[in-house]
Short mmCIF file of C-alpha atoms and ligand atoms in Angstrom, two decimals:
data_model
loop_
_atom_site.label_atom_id
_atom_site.label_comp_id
_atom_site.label_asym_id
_atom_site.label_seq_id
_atom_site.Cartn_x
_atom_site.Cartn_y
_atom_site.Cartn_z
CA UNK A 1 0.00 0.00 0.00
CA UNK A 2 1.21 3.33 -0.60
CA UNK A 3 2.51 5.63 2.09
CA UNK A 4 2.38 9.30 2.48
CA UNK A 5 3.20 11.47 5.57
CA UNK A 6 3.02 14.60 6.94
CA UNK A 7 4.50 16.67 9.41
CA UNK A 8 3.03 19.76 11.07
CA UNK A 9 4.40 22.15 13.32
CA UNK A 10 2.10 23.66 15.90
CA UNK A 11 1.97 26.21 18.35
CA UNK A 12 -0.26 27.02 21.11
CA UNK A 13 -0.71 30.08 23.40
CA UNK A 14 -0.37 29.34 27.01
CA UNK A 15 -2.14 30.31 29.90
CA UNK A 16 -0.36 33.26 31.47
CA UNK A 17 0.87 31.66 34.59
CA UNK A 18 2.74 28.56 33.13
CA UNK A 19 6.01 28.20 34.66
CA UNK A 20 8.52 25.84 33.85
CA UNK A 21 11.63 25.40 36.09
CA UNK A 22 12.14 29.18 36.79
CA UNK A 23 10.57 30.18 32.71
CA UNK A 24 7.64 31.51 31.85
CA UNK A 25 6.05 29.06 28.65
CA UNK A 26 4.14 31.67 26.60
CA UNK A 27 3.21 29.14 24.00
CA UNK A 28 4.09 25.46 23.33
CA UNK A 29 5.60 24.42 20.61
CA UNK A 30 5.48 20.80 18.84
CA UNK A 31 5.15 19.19 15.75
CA UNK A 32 2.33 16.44 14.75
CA UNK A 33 3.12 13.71 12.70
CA UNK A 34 0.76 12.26 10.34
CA UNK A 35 1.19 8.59 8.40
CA UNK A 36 -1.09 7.53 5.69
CA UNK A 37 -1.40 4.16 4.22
CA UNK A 38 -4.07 3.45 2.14
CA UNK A 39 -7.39 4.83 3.78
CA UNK A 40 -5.94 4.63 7.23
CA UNK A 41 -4.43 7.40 8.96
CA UNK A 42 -2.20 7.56 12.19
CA UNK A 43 -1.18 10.47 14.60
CA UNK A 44 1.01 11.32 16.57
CA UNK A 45 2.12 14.31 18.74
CA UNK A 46 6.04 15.46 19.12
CA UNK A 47 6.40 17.70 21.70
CA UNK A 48 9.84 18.34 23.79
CA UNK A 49 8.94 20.10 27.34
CA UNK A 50 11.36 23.21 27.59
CA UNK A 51 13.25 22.59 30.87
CA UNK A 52 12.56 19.08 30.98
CA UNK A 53 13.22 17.07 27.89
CA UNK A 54 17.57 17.17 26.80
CA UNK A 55 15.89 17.58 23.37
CA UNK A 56 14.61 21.01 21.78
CA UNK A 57 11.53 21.41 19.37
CA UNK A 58 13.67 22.30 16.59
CA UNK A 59 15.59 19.35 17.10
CA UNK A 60 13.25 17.24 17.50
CA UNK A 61 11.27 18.36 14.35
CA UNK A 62 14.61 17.64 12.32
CA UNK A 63 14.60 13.87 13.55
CA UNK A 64 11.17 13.34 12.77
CA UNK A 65 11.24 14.52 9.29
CA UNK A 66 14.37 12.28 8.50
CA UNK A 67 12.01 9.28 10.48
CA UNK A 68 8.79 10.18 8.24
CA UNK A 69 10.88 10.14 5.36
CA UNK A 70 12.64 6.89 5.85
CA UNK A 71 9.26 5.37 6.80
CA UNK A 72 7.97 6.52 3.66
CA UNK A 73 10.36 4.95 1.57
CA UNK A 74 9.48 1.77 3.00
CA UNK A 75 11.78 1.69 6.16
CA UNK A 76 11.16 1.37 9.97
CA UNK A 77 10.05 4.21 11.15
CA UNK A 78 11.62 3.98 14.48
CA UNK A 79 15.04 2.89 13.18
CA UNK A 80 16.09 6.40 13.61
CA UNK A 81 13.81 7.77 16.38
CA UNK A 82 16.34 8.53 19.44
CA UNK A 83 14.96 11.30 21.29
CA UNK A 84 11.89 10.70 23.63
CA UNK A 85 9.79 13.03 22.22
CA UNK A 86 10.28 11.90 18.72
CA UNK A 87 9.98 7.84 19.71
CA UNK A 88 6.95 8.70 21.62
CA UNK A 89 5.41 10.27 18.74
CA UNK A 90 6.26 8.50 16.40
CA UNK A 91 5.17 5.32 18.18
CA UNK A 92 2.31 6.45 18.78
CA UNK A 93 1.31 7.36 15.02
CA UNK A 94 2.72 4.15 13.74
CA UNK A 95 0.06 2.11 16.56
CA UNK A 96 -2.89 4.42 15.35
CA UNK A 97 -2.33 3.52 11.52
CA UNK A 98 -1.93 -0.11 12.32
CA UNK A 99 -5.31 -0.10 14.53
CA UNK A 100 -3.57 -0.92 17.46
CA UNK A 101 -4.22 1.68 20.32
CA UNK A 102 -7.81 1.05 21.54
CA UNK A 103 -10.20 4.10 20.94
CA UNK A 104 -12.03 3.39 24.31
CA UNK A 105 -10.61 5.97 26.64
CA UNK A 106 -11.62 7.10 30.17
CA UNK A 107 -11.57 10.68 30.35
CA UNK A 108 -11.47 10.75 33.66
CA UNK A 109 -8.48 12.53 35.32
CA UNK A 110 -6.72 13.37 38.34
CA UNK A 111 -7.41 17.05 39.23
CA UNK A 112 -4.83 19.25 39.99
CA UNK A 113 -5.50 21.68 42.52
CA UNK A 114 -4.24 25.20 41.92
CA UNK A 115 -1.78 26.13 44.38
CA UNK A 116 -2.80 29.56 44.56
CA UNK A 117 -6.00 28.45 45.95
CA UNK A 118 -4.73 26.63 48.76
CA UNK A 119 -1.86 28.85 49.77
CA UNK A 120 -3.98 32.01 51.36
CA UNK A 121 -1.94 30.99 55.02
CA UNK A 122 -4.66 30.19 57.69
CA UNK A 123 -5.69 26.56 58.14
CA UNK A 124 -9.44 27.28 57.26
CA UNK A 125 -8.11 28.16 53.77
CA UNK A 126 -7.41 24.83 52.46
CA UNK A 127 -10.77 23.49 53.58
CA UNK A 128 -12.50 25.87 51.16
CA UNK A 129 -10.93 24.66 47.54
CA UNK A 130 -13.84 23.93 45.41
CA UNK A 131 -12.99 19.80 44.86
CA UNK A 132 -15.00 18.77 41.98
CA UNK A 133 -18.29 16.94 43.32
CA UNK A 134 -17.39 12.86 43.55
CA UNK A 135 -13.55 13.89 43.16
CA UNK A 136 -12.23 10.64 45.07
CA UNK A 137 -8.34 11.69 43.55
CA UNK A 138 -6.96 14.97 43.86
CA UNK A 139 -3.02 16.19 42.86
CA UNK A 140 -1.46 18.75 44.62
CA UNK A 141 2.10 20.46 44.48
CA UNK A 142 4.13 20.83 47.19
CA UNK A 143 7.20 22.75 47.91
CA UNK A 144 6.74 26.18 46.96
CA UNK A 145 5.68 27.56 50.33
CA UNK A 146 7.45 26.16 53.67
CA UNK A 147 6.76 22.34 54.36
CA UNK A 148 4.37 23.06 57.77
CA UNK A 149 2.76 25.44 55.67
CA UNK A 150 2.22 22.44 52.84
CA UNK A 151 1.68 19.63 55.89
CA UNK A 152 -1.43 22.50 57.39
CA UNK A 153 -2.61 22.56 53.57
CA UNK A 154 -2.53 18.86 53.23
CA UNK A 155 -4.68 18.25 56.48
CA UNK A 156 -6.63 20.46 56.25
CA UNK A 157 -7.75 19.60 52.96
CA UNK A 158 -8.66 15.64 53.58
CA UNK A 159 -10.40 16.93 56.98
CA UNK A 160 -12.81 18.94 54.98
CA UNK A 161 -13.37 16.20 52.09
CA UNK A 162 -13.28 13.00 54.02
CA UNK A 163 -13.17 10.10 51.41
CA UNK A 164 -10.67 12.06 48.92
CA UNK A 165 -7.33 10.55 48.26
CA UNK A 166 -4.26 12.78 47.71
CA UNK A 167 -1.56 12.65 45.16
CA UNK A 168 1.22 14.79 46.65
CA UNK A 169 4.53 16.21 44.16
CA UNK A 170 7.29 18.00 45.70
CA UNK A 171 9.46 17.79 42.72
CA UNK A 172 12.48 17.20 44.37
CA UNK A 173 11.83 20.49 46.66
CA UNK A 174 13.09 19.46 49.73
CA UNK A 175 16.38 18.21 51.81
CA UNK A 176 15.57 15.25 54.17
CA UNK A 177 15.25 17.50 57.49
CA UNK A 178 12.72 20.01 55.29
CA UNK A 179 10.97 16.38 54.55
CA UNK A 180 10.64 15.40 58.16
CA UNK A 181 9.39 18.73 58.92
CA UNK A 182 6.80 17.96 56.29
CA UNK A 183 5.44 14.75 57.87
CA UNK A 184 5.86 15.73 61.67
CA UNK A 185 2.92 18.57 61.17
CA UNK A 186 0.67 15.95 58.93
CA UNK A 187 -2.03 14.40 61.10
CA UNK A 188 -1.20 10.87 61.22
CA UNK A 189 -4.11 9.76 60.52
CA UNK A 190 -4.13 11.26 56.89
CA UNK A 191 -0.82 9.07 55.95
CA UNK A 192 -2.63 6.37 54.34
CA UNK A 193 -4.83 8.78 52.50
CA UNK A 194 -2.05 10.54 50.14
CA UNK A 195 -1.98 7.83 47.36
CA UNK A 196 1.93 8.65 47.13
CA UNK A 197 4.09 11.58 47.06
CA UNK A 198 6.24 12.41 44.24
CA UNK A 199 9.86 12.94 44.72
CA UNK A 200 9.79 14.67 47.97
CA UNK A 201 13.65 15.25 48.20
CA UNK A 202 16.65 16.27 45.99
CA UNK A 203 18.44 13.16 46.65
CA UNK A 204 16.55 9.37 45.46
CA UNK A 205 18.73 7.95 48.64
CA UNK A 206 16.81 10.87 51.01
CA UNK A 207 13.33 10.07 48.95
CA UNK A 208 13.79 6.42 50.10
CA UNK A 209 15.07 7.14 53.47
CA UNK A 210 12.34 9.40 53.96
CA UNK A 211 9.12 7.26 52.67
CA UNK A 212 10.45 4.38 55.51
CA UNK A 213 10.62 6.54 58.50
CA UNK A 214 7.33 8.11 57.84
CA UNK A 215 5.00 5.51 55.83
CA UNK A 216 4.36 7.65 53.10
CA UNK A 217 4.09 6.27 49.52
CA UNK A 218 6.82 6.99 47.51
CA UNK A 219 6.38 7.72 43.65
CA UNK A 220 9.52 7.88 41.05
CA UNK A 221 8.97 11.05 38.03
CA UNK A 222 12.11 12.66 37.86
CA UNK A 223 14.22 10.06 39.13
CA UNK A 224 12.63 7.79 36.59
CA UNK A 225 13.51 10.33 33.79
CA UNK A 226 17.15 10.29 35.11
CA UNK A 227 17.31 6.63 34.91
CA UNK A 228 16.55 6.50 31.26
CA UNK A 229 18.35 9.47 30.76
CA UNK A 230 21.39 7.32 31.10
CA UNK A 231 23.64 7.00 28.20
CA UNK A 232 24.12 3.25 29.05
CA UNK A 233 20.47 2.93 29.60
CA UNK A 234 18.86 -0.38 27.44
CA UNK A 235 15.89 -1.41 28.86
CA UNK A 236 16.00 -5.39 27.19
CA UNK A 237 19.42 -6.17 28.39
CA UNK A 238 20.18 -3.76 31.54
CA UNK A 239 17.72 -2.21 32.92
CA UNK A 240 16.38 -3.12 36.45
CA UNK A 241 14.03 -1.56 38.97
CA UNK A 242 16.06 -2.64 41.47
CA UNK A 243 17.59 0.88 41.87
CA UNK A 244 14.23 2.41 41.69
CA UNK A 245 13.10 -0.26 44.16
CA UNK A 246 11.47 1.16 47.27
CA UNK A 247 8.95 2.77 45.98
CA UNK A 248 4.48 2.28 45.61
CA UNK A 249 4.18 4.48 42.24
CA UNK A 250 6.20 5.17 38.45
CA UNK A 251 4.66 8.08 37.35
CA UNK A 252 5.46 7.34 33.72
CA UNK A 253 5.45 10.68 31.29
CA UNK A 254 5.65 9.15 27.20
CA UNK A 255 7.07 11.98 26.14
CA UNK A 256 10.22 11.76 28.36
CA UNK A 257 10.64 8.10 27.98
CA UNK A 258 10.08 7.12 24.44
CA UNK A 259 8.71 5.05 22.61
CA UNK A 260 4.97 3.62 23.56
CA UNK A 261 6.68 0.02 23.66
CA UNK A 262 9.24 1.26 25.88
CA UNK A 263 6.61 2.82 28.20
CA UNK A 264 4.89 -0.84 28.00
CA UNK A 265 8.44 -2.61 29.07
CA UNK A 266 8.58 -0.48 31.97
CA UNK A 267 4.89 -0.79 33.25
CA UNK A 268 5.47 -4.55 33.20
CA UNK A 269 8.65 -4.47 34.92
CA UNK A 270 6.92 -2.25 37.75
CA UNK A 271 4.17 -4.75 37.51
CA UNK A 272 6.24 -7.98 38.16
CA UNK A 273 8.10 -5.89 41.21
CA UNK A 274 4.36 -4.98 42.53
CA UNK A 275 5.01 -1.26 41.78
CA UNK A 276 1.92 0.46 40.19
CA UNK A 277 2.22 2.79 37.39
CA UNK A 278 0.28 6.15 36.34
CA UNK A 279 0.40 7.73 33.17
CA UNK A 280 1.06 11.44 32.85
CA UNK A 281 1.19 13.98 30.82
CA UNK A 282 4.28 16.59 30.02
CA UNK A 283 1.67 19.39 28.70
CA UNK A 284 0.18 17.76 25.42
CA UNK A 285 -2.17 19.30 23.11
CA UNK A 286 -5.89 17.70 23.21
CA UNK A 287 -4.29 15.80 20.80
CA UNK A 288 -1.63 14.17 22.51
CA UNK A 289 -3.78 14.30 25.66
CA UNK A 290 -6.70 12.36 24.50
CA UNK A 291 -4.29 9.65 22.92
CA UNK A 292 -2.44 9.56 26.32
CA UNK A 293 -6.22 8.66 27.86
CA UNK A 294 -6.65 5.84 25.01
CA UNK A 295 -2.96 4.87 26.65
CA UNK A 296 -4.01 4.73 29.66
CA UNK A 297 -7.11 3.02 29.73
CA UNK A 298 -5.53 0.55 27.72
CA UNK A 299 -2.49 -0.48 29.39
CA UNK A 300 -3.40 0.40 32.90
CA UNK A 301 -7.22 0.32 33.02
CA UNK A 302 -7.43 0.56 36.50
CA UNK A 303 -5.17 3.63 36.97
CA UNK A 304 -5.99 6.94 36.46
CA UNK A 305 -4.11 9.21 34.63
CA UNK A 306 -2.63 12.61 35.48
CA UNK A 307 -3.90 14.58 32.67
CA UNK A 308 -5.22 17.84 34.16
CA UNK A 309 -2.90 19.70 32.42
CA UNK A 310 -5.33 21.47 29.83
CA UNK A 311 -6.55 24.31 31.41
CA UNK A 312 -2.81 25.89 30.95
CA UNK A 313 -3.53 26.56 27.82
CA UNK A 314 -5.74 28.83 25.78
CA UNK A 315 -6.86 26.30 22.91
CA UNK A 316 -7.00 22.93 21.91
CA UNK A 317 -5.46 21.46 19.00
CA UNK A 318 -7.95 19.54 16.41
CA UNK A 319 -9.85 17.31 18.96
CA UNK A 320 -11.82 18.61 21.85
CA UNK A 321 -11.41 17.39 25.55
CA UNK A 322 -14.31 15.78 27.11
CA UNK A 323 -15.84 18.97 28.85
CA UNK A 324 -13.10 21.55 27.66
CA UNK A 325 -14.61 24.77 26.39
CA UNK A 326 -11.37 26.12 24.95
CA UNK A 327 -11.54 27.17 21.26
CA UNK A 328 -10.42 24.64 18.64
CA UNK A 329 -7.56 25.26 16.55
CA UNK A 330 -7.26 22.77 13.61
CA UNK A 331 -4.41 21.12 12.49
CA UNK A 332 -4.80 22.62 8.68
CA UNK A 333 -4.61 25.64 10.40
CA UNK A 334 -0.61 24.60 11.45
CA UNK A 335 1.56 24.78 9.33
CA UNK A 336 2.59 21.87 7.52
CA UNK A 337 6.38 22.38 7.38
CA UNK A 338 6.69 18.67 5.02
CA UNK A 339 4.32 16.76 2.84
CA UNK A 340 5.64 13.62 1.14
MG1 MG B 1 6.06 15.00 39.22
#
């Protein structure tokens, strides 16, 4: 059958308060690649995080036109895929066209609760964050204000909604002692409801240390990244969770792995090693997003996902969100920077 391909190069305004690592994101840029074969089509969404992927957009859109290219020629198309972003993508488009990623999705999502709201100071103030009605999971950040301050914001929050659940990320905020402060102003009682916190400390060996003394989940993002970060890194032949060992939760983000079949190969690693495994997103279109939710409710259909992430921006891209009310930019409205 024949092939033909497309690659378009998108970008997005952002909310105005989206912050990444000390930047200010005022639109997101990414590329969406498009692979035709007869009458079916298959997409897929390219998009490097500033501050978070080693890879840059422009890079990234480089690699993928040489990938579309090959592919159309007749060749693998993930012979030459190496950055995340671009295996991810890529992946992702080459599953679609073959039929392969399920179209059932659960839209459901983990909300994430803005920190602005919950940071007014008194204890009272936490208790009166609209929760969306029958919200049983909730994600909060920590770290920004001082770790009582977070620990008074935590309680107080799962004393006013009794049977949430909290997903807590510190990204790496804290040193061990800052930690401990965290936990010794937490109710005890409210331990077993935070689902897991994410990288509470700068150092994995603190993280670790830290979730035994105090009972708290522990949940791998960053530290996961690292890990496959690794020049060495080959996930048939060397790679082990035994140094991520220790903790409940991989929060597993596509588009700073790879490739969906590397994503796969790591869920079933943390599955054989009783670690669970949530899906999240690194800011997506609706695109990406949705086809992260297909992920999702595919390979882990009892997990949520954390993809709360669309409300930081001002419009969607081609498909809309279950709910969203964000204009709709199409994708023949991007430009289309190669057509085979
Ligand atoms: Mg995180």
């Amino acid at each position: 059958m024949t092939r033909s391909a497309s690659l378009y190069r998108y970008r997005l305004p952002m909310d105005t308060g989206v912050i990444l690592r000390g930047r200010r994101l005022t639109e997101r840029i990414g590329y969406i690649a498009e692979l035709r074969e007869g009458a079916r089509i298959g997409r897929g969404e390219i998009a490097p995080l500033p501050g978070f992927s080693v890879e840059c957009a422009d890079q990234a859109g480089q690699q993928s036109l040489h990938a579309l290219k090959r592919w159309v020629a007749g060749q693998d198309i993930m012979a030459c895929a190496r950055w995340p972003s671009v295996a991810f993508g890529l992946s992702m488009a080459a599953l679609e066209l073959q039929g392969e990623l399920p179209i059932t999705a659960r839209y459901q999502t983990v909300p994430l609760l803005s920190h602005e709201s919950v940071n007014a100071g008194a204890e009272g103030a936490a208790a009166n964050l609209s929760v969306p009605a029958d919200c049983r999971f909730a994600k909060l950040k920590l770290g920004r204000g001082s770790p009582q301050q977070d620990a008074i914001n935590v309680s107080a929050l799962l004393k006013a909604h009794p049977s949430l659940m909290l997903r807590l990320d510190a990204n790496c905020a804290w040193s061990l002692p800052q930690a401990r402060e965290f936990a010794r102003h937490l109710a005890p009682a409210h331990v077993s409801r935070i689902a897991f916190i994410e990288e509470p400390c700068q150092r994995p060996a603190d993280c670790l240390t830290f979730s035994k003394e105090t009972g708290l989940a522990l949940a791998w993002d960053e530290t996961l990244q690292a890990a496959v970060r690794q020049p060495d890194f080959t996930l048939d032949t060397d790679f082990r969770l035994d140094s991520l060992s220790g903790a409940n939760t991989l929060v597993i983000k596509p588009t700073l792995i790879g490739s969906v079949q590397r994503c796969i190969a790591l869920i079933r690693q943390a599955q054989q090693t009783g670690t669970k495994a949530v899906i999240s997103a690194s800011l997506e279109s609706s695109l990406g997003l949705t086809q992260l939710a297909r992920l999702s409710c595919w390979l882990l259909p009892g997990s949520v996902p954390g993809l709360d992430t669309l409300s930081l921006f001002r419009s969607q891209l081609e498909l809309t969100w279950p709910g969203s009310t964000l204009p709709v930019k199409l994708l023949q409205q991007q430009t289309r920077v190669w057509h085979s």
